XYZ file of N, CA and C in Angstrom:
852
model
N 27.978 -38.128 -18.828
C 28.835 -37.517 -19.834
C 28.109 -36.392 -20.563
N 26.819 -36.587 -20.886
C 26.065 -35.551 -21.592
C 25.916 -34.307 -20.724
N 25.725 -34.521 -19.424
C 25.595 -33.373 -18.507
C 26.886 -32.563 -18.497
N 28.015 -33.253 -18.473
C 29.298 -32.558 -18.462
C 29.494 -31.766 -19.744
N 29.095 -32.373 -20.866
C 29.222 -31.669 -22.134
C 28.352 -30.427 -22.143
N 27.142 -30.538 -21.659
C 26.233 -29.399 -21.645
C 26.740 -28.313 -20.700
N 27.244 -28.722 -19.532
C 27.814 -27.745 -18.609
C 28.971 -27.006 -19.244
N 29.789 -27.764 -19.987
C 30.939 -27.148 -20.634
C 30.487 -26.131 -21.683
N 29.430 -26.478 -22.427
C 28.935 -25.580 -23.467
C 28.376 -24.308 -22.845
N 27.708 -24.426 -21.710
C 27.168 -23.238 -21.031
C 28.307 -22.344 -20.557
N 29.303 -22.959 -19.949
C 30.441 -22.186 -19.489
C 31.145 -21.525 -20.657
N 31.253 -22.260 -21.737
C 31.932 -21.754 -22.913
C 31.207 -20.554 -23.499
N 29.879 -20.656 -23.611
C 29.102 -19.599 -24.251
C 29.087 -18.317 -23.433
N 29.139 -18.446 -22.108
C 29.007 -17.260 -21.269
C 30.343 -16.640 -20.864
N 31.419 -17.422 -20.915
C 32.674 -16.919 -20.366
C 33.712 -16.521 -21.402
N 33.530 -16.935 -22.633
C 34.566 -16.684 -23.619
C 34.181 -15.556 -24.567
N 35.188 -15.030 -25.214
C 34.977 -13.934 -26.149
C 34.291 -14.439 -27.414
N 33.739 -13.492 -28.154
C 33.009 -13.849 -29.370
C 33.918 -14.556 -30.359
N 35.165 -14.064 -30.493
C 36.096 -14.663 -31.443
C 36.431 -16.095 -31.053
N 36.591 -16.350 -29.773
C 36.898 -17.695 -29.305
C 35.717 -18.619 -29.540
N 34.495 -18.107 -29.303
C 33.282 -18.897 -29.536
C 33.185 -19.305 -31.003
N 33.463 -18.372 -31.887
C 33.422 -18.655 -33.320
C 34.427 -19.728 -33.691
N 35.617 -19.650 -33.126
C 36.656 -20.649 -33.412
C 36.234 -22.038 -32.951
N 35.643 -22.118 -31.769
C 35.225 -23.414 -31.233
C 34.121 -24.039 -32.090
N 33.141 -23.240 -32.460
C 32.065 -23.787 -33.281
C 32.553 -24.171 -34.674
N 33.598 -23.477 -35.127
C 34.183 -23.861 -36.406
C 34.801 -25.247 -36.311
N 35.488 -25.509 -35.181
C 36.067 -26.840 -34.958
C 34.984 -27.911 -34.922
N 33.878 -27.622 -34.239
C 32.770 -28.573 -34.155
C 32.174 -28.817 -35.539
N 32.071 -27.755 -36.335
C 31.533 -27.875 -37.696
C 32.412 -28.786 -38.543
N 33.728 -28.651 -38.425
C 34.656 -29.483 -39.195
C 34.511 -30.947 -38.792
N 34.393 -31.191 -37.484
C 34.222 -32.571 -37.010
C 32.927 -33.168 -37.566
N 31.871 -32.355 -37.537
C 30.586 -32.822 -38.060
C 30.693 -33.182 -39.543
N 31.382 -32.379 -40.333
C 31.546 -32.639 -41.757
C 32.329 -33.921 -41.999
N 33.351 -34.148 -41.148
C 34.138 -35.383 -41.292
C 33.279 -36.597 -41.039
N 32.428 -36.533 -40.018
C 31.543 -37.667 -39.705
C 30.544 -37.921 -40.810
N 30.022 -36.847 -41.411
C 29.077 -37.010 -42.528
C 29.768 -37.627 -43.730
N 31.020 -37.219 -43.968
C 31.773 -37.770 -45.100
C 32.007 -39.265 -44.915
N 32.270 -39.650 -43.675
C 32.472 -41.072 -43.381
C 31.160 -41.841 -43.283
N 30.031 -41.115 -43.377
C 28.692 -41.714 -43.326
C 28.474 -42.507 -42.042
N 28.893 -41.907 -40.960
C 28.702 -42.545 -39.655
C 27.440 -41.957 -39.031
N 26.424 -42.766 -38.718
C 25.173 -42.252 -38.139
C 25.423 -41.561 -36.797
N 24.661 -40.493 -36.556
C 24.809 -39.733 -35.325
C 24.465 -40.589 -34.105
N 23.376 -41.392 -34.184
C 22.980 -42.207 -33.040
C 24.054 -43.232 -32.710
N 24.789 -43.700 -33.741
C 25.887 -44.647 -33.494
C 27.031 -43.965 -32.740
N 27.290 -42.715 -33.115
C 28.362 -41.965 -32.460
C 28.029 -41.736 -30.991
N 26.777 -41.341 -30.709
C 26.381 -41.022 -29.347
C 26.420 -42.239 -28.447
N 26.403 -43.432 -29.018
C 26.441 -44.647 -28.217
C 27.865 -45.104 -27.915
N 28.845 -44.451 -28.492
C 30.232 -44.857 -28.318
C 30.961 -43.889 -27.374
N 31.356 -44.378 -26.208
C 32.044 -43.520 -25.244
C 33.382 -43.042 -25.791
N 34.040 -43.881 -26.574
C 35.328 -43.485 -27.135
C 35.178 -42.265 -28.041
N 34.031 -42.192 -28.736
C 33.790 -41.027 -29.593
C 33.602 -39.785 -28.740
N 32.906 -39.963 -27.600
C 32.739 -38.834 -26.672
C 34.098 -38.302 -26.219
N 34.963 -39.235 -25.863
C 36.279 -38.831 -25.386
C 37.078 -38.143 -26.483
N 36.964 -38.674 -27.695
C 37.666 -38.056 -28.823
C 37.139 -36.645 -29.072
N 35.817 -36.494 -28.985
C 35.195 -35.185 -29.201
C 35.678 -34.170 -28.152
N 35.713 -34.610 -26.890
C 36.191 -33.724 -25.836
C 37.671 -33.396 -26.002
N 38.449 -34.379 -26.462
C 39.873 -34.142 -26.677
C 40.088 -33.063 -27.731
N 39.318 -33.116 -28.794
C 39.447 -32.117 -29.861
C 39.109 -30.730 -29.328
N 38.029 -30.652 -28.519
C 37.609 -29.343 -28.000
C 38.651 -28.787 -27.029
N 39.086 -29.653 -26.077
C 40.013 -29.168 -25.058
C 41.415 -28.948 -25.606
N 41.696 -29.508 -26.810
C 43.000 -29.235 -27.413
C 43.123 -27.774 -27.812
N 41.987 -27.078 -27.879
C 41.985 -25.638 -28.144
C 42.045 -24.852 -26.836
N 42.649 -25.457 -25.810
C 42.688 -24.834 -24.490
C 43.228 -23.408 -24.504
N 44.291 -23.104 -25.273
C 44.755 -21.715 -25.287
C 43.679 -20.743 -25.727
N 42.762 -21.221 -26.662
C 41.683 -20.350 -27.115
C 40.617 -20.204 -26.025
N 40.265 -21.340 -25.396
C 39.209 -21.307 -24.385
C 39.626 -20.504 -23.165
N 40.941 -20.504 -22.875
C 41.438 -19.782 -21.711
C 42.096 -18.463 -22.076
N 41.745 -17.917 -23.220
C 42.357 -16.654 -23.657
C 42.116 -15.554 -22.647
N 40.920 -15.582 -22.038
C 40.606 -14.547 -21.067
C 41.462 -14.697 -19.817
N 41.764 -15.961 -19.431
C 42.562 -16.199 -18.244
C 44.018 -15.834 -18.452
N 44.472 -15.896 -19.732
C 45.879 -15.666 -20.029
C 46.162 -14.214 -20.395
N 45.221 -13.331 -20.259
C 45.480 -11.931 -20.558
C 46.529 -11.370 -19.609
N 47.438 -10.568 -20.152
C 48.500 -9.986 -19.336
C 47.957 -8.868 -18.465
N 48.446 -8.813 -17.230
C 48.050 -7.756 -16.312
C 48.850 -6.483 -16.557
N 50.064 -6.629 -17.136
C 50.933 -5.485 -17.358
C 51.413 -5.477 -18.801
N 51.587 -4.292 -19.343
C 52.161 -4.111 -20.666
C 53.408 -3.250 -20.546
N 54.490 -3.668 -21.195
C 55.740 -2.925 -21.159
C 55.682 -1.767 -22.144
N 55.873 -0.556 -21.640
C 55.878 0.638 -22.477
C 57.310 1.109 -22.671
N 57.653 1.491 -23.875
C 59.005 1.934 -24.179
C 59.235 3.346 -23.681
N 60.491 3.697 -23.475
C 60.838 5.046 -23.033
C 60.492 6.085 -24.092
N 60.484 5.674 -25.352
C 60.109 6.607 -26.409
C 58.637 6.984 -26.322
N 57.830 6.090 -25.748
C 56.402 6.378 -25.571
C 56.162 7.177 -24.291
N 56.783 6.769 -23.179
C 56.526 7.411 -21.892
C 57.333 8.689 -21.698
N 58.505 8.757 -22.313
C 59.379 9.898 -22.073
C 60.262 9.716 -20.861
N 60.135 8.589 -20.164
C 60.966 8.294 -18.994
C 62.173 7.480 -19.445
N 63.335 8.113 -19.470
C 64.547 7.438 -19.916
C 65.604 7.387 -18.817
N 65.170 7.469 -17.569
C 66.104 7.452 -16.442
C 66.830 6.110 -16.366
N 68.125 6.178 -16.080
C 68.935 4.971 -15.908
C 69.966 5.221 -14.825
N 69.942 4.416 -13.769
C 70.865 4.576 -12.648
C 72.167 3.834 -12.960
N 72.985 4.431 -13.810
C 74.220 3.790 -14.262
C 75.298 3.882 -13.185
N 75.972 2.758 -12.940
C 77.029 2.662 -11.938
C 78.349 2.344 -12.636
N 79.397 3.083 -12.314
C 80.723 2.853 -12.886
C 81.720 2.632 -11.760
N 82.404 1.499 -11.795
C 83.397 1.192 -10.778
C 84.720 1.899 -11.065
N 85.441 2.196 -9.998
C 86.775 2.781 -10.100
C 87.580 2.323 -8.887
N 88.820 2.773 -8.791
C 89.643 2.395 -7.641
C 89.085 2.967 -6.348
N 88.423 4.118 -6.438
C 87.870 4.760 -5.249
C 86.457 4.291 -4.939
N 85.666 4.041 -5.964
C 84.261 3.689 -5.776
C 84.016 2.283 -6.319
N 83.802 1.338 -5.421
C 83.568 -0.055 -5.810
C 82.991 -0.809 -4.622
N 82.642 -2.054 -4.844
C 82.011 -2.874 -3.820
C 82.977 -3.201 -2.683
N 84.286 -3.125 -2.943
C 85.276 -3.389 -1.902
C 85.280 -2.268 -0.876
N 85.265 -1.036 -1.358
C 85.317 0.115 -0.464
C 83.959 0.465 0.134
N 82.900 0.097 -0.560
C 81.557 0.491 -0.103
C 80.605 -0.667 -0.356
N 80.196 -1.339 0.721
C 79.449 -2.585 0.578
C 78.046 -2.390 -0.003
N 77.531 -1.174 0.023
C 76.205 -0.919 -0.564
C 76.310 -0.276 -1.943
N 77.400 -0.561 -2.621
C 77.665 0.044 -3.927
C 76.558 -0.277 -4.931
N 75.994 -1.475 -4.839
C 74.960 -1.890 -5.792
C 73.578 -1.981 -5.157
N 73.346 -1.249 -4.083
C 72.024 -1.284 -3.453
C 70.964 -0.552 -4.268
N 71.403 0.346 -5.149
C 70.453 1.035 -6.018
C 69.917 2.319 -5.409
N 69.071 2.996 -6.160
C 68.473 4.248 -5.726
C 67.047 4.049 -5.247
N 66.252 5.077 -5.366
C 64.868 5.000 -4.913
C 63.926 5.645 -5.913
N 62.638 5.510 -5.671
C 61.623 6.104 -6.537
C 60.426 6.501 -5.687
N 59.856 7.657 -5.989
C 58.641 8.120 -5.315
C 57.604 8.464 -6.372
N 56.336 8.198 -6.035
C 55.231 8.461 -6.956
C 54.168 9.278 -6.238
N 53.765 10.375 -6.858
C 52.744 11.221 -6.259
C 52.416 12.393 -7.171
N 51.321 13.054 -6.896
C 50.861 14.184 -7.714
C 51.449 15.474 -7.141
N 52.590 15.901 -7.680
C 53.279 17.052 -7.092
C 52.722 18.398 -7.586
N 51.950 18.409 -8.661
C 51.384 19.674 -9.158
C 49.864 19.726 -9.073
N 49.280 18.757 -8.377
C 47.833 18.745 -8.104
C 46.972 18.854 -9.362
N 47.385 18.126 -10.409
C 46.584 18.109 -11.631
C 45.806 16.807 -11.778
N 45.857 15.965 -10.737
C 45.123 14.705 -10.773
C 45.885 13.565 -11.409
N 47.125 13.802 -11.854
C 47.943 12.776 -12.487
C 49.160 12.483 -11.618
N 49.543 11.227 -11.572
C 50.648 10.795 -10.716
C 51.986 11.045 -11.413
N 52.899 11.731 -10.714
C 54.215 12.047 -11.239
C 55.252 11.103 -10.611
N 56.464 11.078 -11.194
C 57.488 10.112 -10.771
C 58.807 10.823 -10.504
N 59.414 10.492 -9.358
C 60.724 11.033 -8.995
C 61.698 9.877 -8.776
N 62.842 9.895 -9.485
C 63.874 8.870 -9.365
C 65.105 9.457 -8.682
N 65.774 8.651 -7.859
C 67.066 9.052 -7.314
C 68.165 8.231 -7.964
N 69.322 8.842 -8.162
C 70.454 8.178 -8.786
C 71.660 8.175 -7.872
N 72.520 7.184 -8.047
C 73.741 7.094 -7.255
C 74.865 7.917 -7.891
N 75.147 7.625 -9.143
C 76.182 8.356 -9.861
C 75.605 9.235 -10.964
N 74.302 9.343 -10.997
C 73.628 10.207 -11.973
C 72.685 11.144 -11.222
N 72.219 12.162 -11.908
C 71.330 13.127 -11.291
C 69.964 12.519 -10.988
N 69.353 12.989 -9.904
C 67.960 12.642 -9.644
C 67.091 13.268 -10.732
N 65.953 12.641 -11.002
C 65.093 13.116 -12.087
C 63.631 13.151 -11.650
N 62.948 14.230 -12.045
C 61.515 14.379 -11.764
C 60.765 14.442 -13.083
N 59.782 13.533 -13.245
C 58.984 13.453 -14.466
C 57.529 13.815 -14.148
N 57.012 14.811 -14.865
C 55.631 15.241 -14.702
C 54.734 14.461 -15.663
N 53.639 13.953 -15.136
C 52.684 13.179 -15.934
C 51.834 14.130 -16.771
N 51.903 13.947 -18.097
C 51.134 14.787 -19.023
C 49.850 14.103 -19.491
N 49.602 12.908 -18.986
C 48.413 12.153 -19.384
C 48.717 11.135 -20.458
N 47.884 10.093 -20.547
C 48.043 9.024 -21.537
C 49.421 8.361 -21.435
N 49.943 8.267 -20.205
C 51.232 7.629 -19.935
C 52.403 8.328 -20.637
N 52.295 9.644 -20.806
C 53.387 10.452 -21.337
C 53.906 11.350 -20.215
N 55.230 11.445 -20.086
C 55.848 12.197 -19.008
C 56.856 13.198 -19.569
N 57.063 14.275 -18.812
C 58.025 15.313 -19.183
C 59.045 15.485 -18.064
N 60.330 15.477 -18.419
C 61.405 15.667 -17.455
C 61.562 17.161 -17.173
N 61.248 17.580 -15.923
C 61.349 18.992 -15.567
C 62.470 19.228 -14.552
N 63.414 18.289 -14.469
C 64.485 18.396 -13.479
C 65.280 19.684 -13.632
N 65.582 20.048 -14.860
C 66.433 21.211 -15.113
C 65.821 22.496 -14.574
N 64.523 22.605 -14.599
C 63.855 23.847 -14.184
C 63.246 23.774 -12.791
N 63.319 22.602 -12.155
C 62.641 22.413 -10.866
C 63.495 22.819 -9.677
N 64.803 23.022 -9.882
C 65.699 23.333 -8.779
C 66.231 22.111 -8.078
N 65.981 20.928 -8.612
C 66.384 19.680 -7.964
C 67.776 19.210 -8.364
N 68.416 19.876 -9.302
C 69.730 19.441 -9.758
C 70.781 19.650 -8.664
N 71.659 18.659 -8.517
C 72.757 18.769 -7.562
C 73.972 19.381 -8.249
N 74.643 20.302 -7.564
C 75.802 20.972 -8.141
C 77.067 20.137 -8.040
N 77.121 19.226 -7.091
C 78.310 18.401 -6.932
C 77.888 16.932 -6.831
N 78.888 16.074 -6.667
C 78.613 14.644 -6.614
C 77.832 14.280 -5.353
N 76.764 13.558 -5.516
C 75.993 13.042 -4.382
C 75.580 11.607 -4.668
N 75.387 10.847 -3.607
C 74.972 9.447 -3.736
C 73.587 9.335 -3.109
N 72.573 9.539 -3.929
C 71.193 9.496 -3.431
C 70.753 8.063 -3.213
N 69.960 7.857 -2.172
C 69.414 6.524 -1.904
C 67.885 6.571 -2.013
N 67.187 6.537 -0.880
C 65.726 6.520 -0.932
C 65.120 7.907 -1.046
N 63.847 7.947 -1.403
C 63.105 9.213 -1.478
C 61.674 8.981 -1.006
N 61.078 10.033 -0.470
C 59.706 9.961 0.035
C 58.964 11.233 -0.338
N 57.776 11.090 -0.898
C 56.913 12.246 -1.149
C 55.986 12.423 0.045
N 55.975 13.628 0.614
C 55.186 13.890 1.808
C 54.833 15.371 1.850
N 53.646 15.677 2.315
C 53.244 17.080 2.500
C 53.713 17.511 3.888
N 54.973 17.947 3.957
C 55.607 18.190 5.249
C 55.005 19.385 5.980
N 54.540 20.389 5.248
C 54.013 21.610 5.889
C 52.493 21.716 5.818
N 51.857 20.643 5.373
C 50.398 20.560 5.376
C 49.744 21.705 4.594
N 50.348 22.029 3.433
C 49.778 23.077 2.587
C 49.030 22.522 1.384
N 48.906 21.183 1.336
C 48.172 20.559 0.238
C 49.025 20.238 -0.974
N 50.343 20.454 -0.873
C 51.251 20.191 -1.991
C 52.356 19.245 -1.517
N 52.605 18.197 -2.309
C 53.598 17.200 -1.936
C 55.016 17.758 -2.033
N 55.808 17.481 -1.010
C 57.225 17.803 -0.989
C 58.020 16.500 -1.157
N 59.340 16.611 -1.328
C 60.160 15.431 -1.587
C 61.341 15.403 -0.622
N 61.435 14.337 0.164
C 62.579 14.147 1.068
C 63.512 13.119 0.444
N 64.790 13.495 0.286
C 65.767 12.639 -0.385
C 66.885 12.287 0.587
N 67.224 10.997 0.650
C 68.294 10.514 1.520
C 69.594 10.357 0.730
N 70.728 10.507 1.444
C 72.036 10.436 0.804
C 72.968 9.538 1.597
N 73.945 8.974 0.896
C 74.931 8.099 1.511
C 76.174 8.108 0.627
N 77.002 7.060 0.730
C 78.130 6.916 -0.177
C 79.445 7.413 0.367
N 80.488 7.242 -0.448
C 81.847 7.629 -0.080
C 82.062 9.099 -0.412
N 81.414 9.954 0.317
C 81.487 11.388 0.056
C 81.697 12.135 1.372
N 81.985 13.425 1.255
C 82.150 14.272 2.422
C 80.848 14.345 3.224
N 80.973 14.631 4.514
C 79.802 14.688 5.398
C 78.750 15.652 4.877
N 79.149 16.814 4.418
C 78.195 17.810 3.954
C 77.442 17.346 2.717
N 78.085 16.507 1.917
C 77.427 15.978 0.723
C 76.481 14.827 1.058
N 76.592 14.305 2.277
C 75.711 13.212 2.699
C 74.463 13.719 3.401
N 74.321 15.000 3.575
C 73.169 15.521 4.308
C 71.891 15.365 3.478
N 70.865 14.809 4.125
C 69.587 14.613 3.441
C 68.945 15.957 3.112
N 68.121 15.953 2.069
C 67.492 17.185 1.608
C 65.961 17.064 1.665
N 65.345 18.146 2.034
C 63.886 18.242 2.016
C 63.504 19.294 0.983
N 63.025 18.835 -0.153
C 62.647 19.741 -1.237
C 61.186 20.150 -1.041
N 60.985 21.405 -0.608
C 59.649 21.920 -0.328
C 59.040 22.476 -1.613
N 57.829 22.039 -1.888
C 57.115 22.414 -3.111
C 56.730 23.893 -3.073
N 57.112 24.627 -4.138
C 56.775 26.045 -4.258
C 55.498 26.282 -5.063
N 54.797 25.193 -5.382
C 53.493 25.233 -6.053
C 53.567 25.731 -7.492
N 54.769 25.736 -8.072
C 54.926 26.143 -9.469
C 55.915 25.232 -10.191
N 55.957 23.947 -9.768
C 56.880 22.950 -10.311
C 58.335 23.252 -9.986
N 58.585 24.015 -8.932
C 59.941 24.244 -8.441
C 60.003 23.901 -6.953
N 61.235 23.650 -6.461
C 61.425 23.206 -5.082
C 62.615 23.925 -4.459
N 62.572 24.096 -3.144
C 63.658 24.687 -2.368
C 63.990 23.747 -1.219
N 65.296 23.510 -1.007
C 65.728 22.632 0.075
C 65.596 23.348 1.419
N 64.770 22.783 2.318
C 64.582 23.346 3.648
C 64.819 22.306 4.737
N 65.676 21.331 4.450
C 65.947 20.268 5.421
C 66.568 20.822 6.699
N 67.474 21.779 6.565
C 68.111 22.357 7.742
C 67.107 23.117 8.585
N 66.174 23.808 7.939
C 65.138 24.548 8.655
C 64.272 23.625 9.498
N 64.008 22.428 8.981
C 63.178 21.455 9.693
C 64.018 20.531 10.582
N 65.338 20.751 10.632
C 66.259 19.967 11.467
C 66.274 18.487 11.075
N 66.158 18.222 9.800
C 66.212 16.831 9.326
C 67.257 16.683 8.218
N 68.303 17.509 8.249
C 69.393 17.395 7.282
C 70.449 16.429 7.815
N 70.014 15.234 8.165
C 70.879 14.215 8.761
C 71.937 13.759 7.752
N 73.115 13.381 8.276
C 74.221 12.935 7.415
C 74.696 11.542 7.799
N 73.789 10.684 8.235
C 74.178 9.381 8.778
C 74.052 8.208 7.843
N 74.457 8.353 6.594
C 74.382 7.245 5.638
C 72.950 6.696 5.571
N 72.033 7.536 5.158
C 70.604 7.206 5.185
C 70.208 6.244 4.074
N 69.193 5.447 4.353
C 68.595 4.539 3.367
C 67.259 5.100 2.893
N 66.359 5.388 3.832
C 65.064 5.981 3.472
C 64.374 6.475 4.747
N 63.310 7.239 4.559
C 62.582 7.821 5.687
C 61.092 7.573 5.527
N 60.417 7.487 6.662
C 58.966 7.334 6.670
C 58.365 8.401 7.591
N 57.294 9.047 7.114
C 56.667 10.121 7.877
C 55.304 9.672 8.398
N 55.033 9.973 9.678
C 53.760 9.626 10.295
C 53.635 10.425 11.588
N 52.428 10.532 12.098
C 52.186 11.285 13.335
C 52.379 10.353 14.524
N 53.609 10.270 15.022
C 53.950 9.331 16.082
C 53.286 9.691 17.413
N 53.276 10.984 17.763
C 52.775 11.396 19.077
C 51.362 11.966 19.040
N 50.676 11.805 17.896
C 49.271 12.192 17.771
C 49.033 13.671 18.115
N 49.953 14.540 17.675
C 49.778 15.965 17.941
C 49.355 16.737 16.694
N 49.100 16.018 15.608
C 48.669 16.653 14.374
C 49.790 17.022 13.435
N 51.036 16.845 13.857
C 52.198 17.138 13.015
C 52.873 15.834 12.598
N 53.505 15.870 11.422
C 54.201 14.691 10.939
C 55.549 14.533 11.625
N 55.840 13.310 12.066
C 57.145 12.959 12.602
C 57.857 12.084 11.572
N 59.152 11.872 11.734
C 59.923 11.120 10.742
C 60.733 10.015 11.393
N 60.685 8.837 10.786
C 61.543 7.729 11.185
C 62.566 7.522 10.069
N 63.837 7.676 10.382
C 64.899 7.605 9.380
C 65.716 6.333 9.566
N 65.882 5.586 8.492
C 66.683 4.359 8.507
C 68.071 4.681 7.965
N 69.100 4.432 8.780
C 70.492 4.657 8.390
C 71.238 3.342 8.287
N 72.337 3.372 7.546
C 73.218 2.218 7.491
C 74.170 2.283 8.674
N 74.411 1.150 9.309
C 75.273 1.117 10.473
C 76.735 1.389 10.136
N 77.478 2.051 11.028
C 78.902 2.347 10.794
C 79.823 1.213 11.220
N 79.334 -0.008 11.103
C 80.140 -1.141 11.554
C 81.365 -1.320 10.659
N 82.352 -2.054 11.177
C 83.556 -2.303 10.403
C 83.264 -3.240 9.248
N 83.998 -3.040 8.172
C 83.867 -3.898 6.997
C 85.172 -4.662 6.834
N 85.116 -5.949 6.908
C 86.309 -6.759 6.719
C 86.142 -7.593 5.467
N 87.068 -7.429 4.554
C 86.959 -8.094 3.258
C 88.245 -8.872 2.998
N 88.115 -10.141 2.700
C 89.263 -10.981 2.380
C 89.806 -10.584 1.014
N 91.104 -10.293 0.945
C 91.710 -9.870 -0.309
C 92.352 -11.033 -1.047
N 93.298 -11.713 -0.428
C 93.928 -12.832 -1.118
C 94.638 -13.732 -0.104
N 94.810 -14.950 -0.485
C 95.598 -15.897 0.310
C 96.930 -16.066 -0.402
N 98.004 -15.719 0.264
C 99.311 -15.736 -0.381
C 99.934 -17.116 -0.424
N 99.495 -17.998 0.447
C 100.045 -19.347 0.450
C 98.923 -20.353 0.622
N 99.032 -21.465 -0.083
C 98.003 -22.490 -0.006
C 98.190 -23.322 1.260
N 97.105 -23.503 2.022
C 97.181 -24.196 3.305
C 97.621 -25.651 3.136
N 97.254 -26.258 2.025
C 97.572 -27.667 1.828
C 99.023 -27.896 1.416
N 99.700 -26.835 1.018
C 101.055 -27.021 0.526
C 102.122 -26.449 1.463
N 101.716 -25.676 2.417
C 102.688 -25.084 3.326
C 102.125 -25.051 4.732
N 102.973 -24.867 5.697
C 102.544 -24.865 7.089
C 102.072 -23.488 7.533
N 102.271 -22.477 6.684
C 101.882 -21.128 7.059
C 101.010 -20.522 5.960
N 99.875 -19.987 6.361
C 99.007 -19.280 5.424
C 99.004 -17.811 5.805
N 99.299 -16.950 4.862
C 99.336 -15.521 5.115
C 98.161 -14.869 4.394
N 97.346 -14.162 5.143
C 96.133 -13.551 4.589
C 96.195 -12.042 4.777
N 95.980 -11.315 3.714
C 95.883 -9.866 3.802
C 94.412 -9.471 3.720
N 94.000 -8.543 4.540
C 92.640 -8.061 4.456
C 92.595 -6.602 4.861
N 91.495 -5.965 4.500
C 91.304 -4.548 4.795
C 90.299 -4.414 5.921
N 90.601 -3.596 6.892
C 89.656 -3.300 7.952
C 89.405 -1.798 7.947
N 88.134 -1.406 7.921
C 87.829 0.014 7.838
C 86.440 0.281 8.385
N 86.180 1.534 8.655
C 84.840 1.985 9.014
C 84.419 3.033 8.013
N 83.124 3.334 7.979
C 82.642 4.280 6.982
C 83.173 5.701 7.218
N 83.565 6.016 8.432
C 84.101 7.346 8.710
C 85.568 7.465 8.324
N 86.222 6.341 8.087
C 87.633 6.368 7.703
C 87.855 5.481 6.481
N 86.926 5.538 5.532
C 86.989 4.646 4.382
C 88.221 4.898 3.521
N 88.655 6.136 3.446
C 89.778 6.454 2.581
C 91.127 6.245 3.267
N 91.097 5.878 4.532
C 92.323 5.562 5.264
C 92.327 4.068 5.546
N 92.933 3.299 4.665
C 92.892 1.846 4.762
C 94.034 1.347 5.636
N 93.747 0.361 6.464
C 94.741 -0.226 7.339
C 94.945 -1.686 6.929
N 96.114 -1.952 6.372
C 96.412 -3.315 5.967
C 96.905 -4.117 7.179
N 96.377 -5.300 7.313
C 96.822 -6.172 8.410
C 97.198 -7.537 7.828
N 98.094 -8.175 8.509
C 98.550 -9.480 8.053
C 98.398 -10.489 9.184
N 97.843 -11.636 8.842
C 97.650 -12.713 9.816
C 98.457 -13.922 9.371
N 99.229 -14.462 10.263
C 99.985 -15.678 9.970
C 99.379 -16.821 10.768
N 99.014 -17.864 10.086
C 98.407 -19.033 10.725
C 99.391 -20.190 10.630
N 99.824 -20.683 11.774
C 100.800 -21.778 11.823
C 100.080 -23.076 12.138
N 100.249 -24.069 11.299
C 99.561 -25.347 11.497
C 100.253 -26.171 12.563
């Protein structure tokens, strides 16, 4: 028992903070004063195992103090007022835009992180579904500035952005941004964009020039040198154009009638706005 106590004291002295050490010794001091007040001899205490257990119980009852170092948080939540990042991917349902018509309605947007102005600080780019994409420049000390308005990244019409990737597509030492698009929009509005860095915090879309302005309901893209020729290749993930069948309502209860009539919608992503109602009659 004495060896365990000594081992514990060594661990305590070397592993805990000064404030925690002070608190523990204060507890020991109080216990010592109580024993002196009760006039209990020290040698009598050391001969009683129950006293040892009581002493250890008092010390270990301060476990939150002894383990303060273990309980330190790895992350701290910073407010938007501190960081300057107030992006919010707000979604609003309507008769045209909802989970019924578009099964990936709540799949969310994307985010890319990289140093787009080569100042040694990591910048952040967010994509939005029903809101504008946003680019935040890192000013240091976890403070960011929204430069979307002046960067050329603003969309003039409605777009449904999904994933984004920061990549140096032309190998000039400056990160570019590839943005994927999807949603219930016209084909031309679904074309992915490649925002090429102009080295002055502005960007120009050159996706068509690089032949990667795909319009296939994209999710995200990954760039790598597939054929080992020194140039970046791209793997693009698209959503499949499979049919979506959604149960709308049961007009008759199966347990109460011999016929159940079910209405449902059958559609594909290329004909989402042309709904075909079908009716199925099930005879028991």
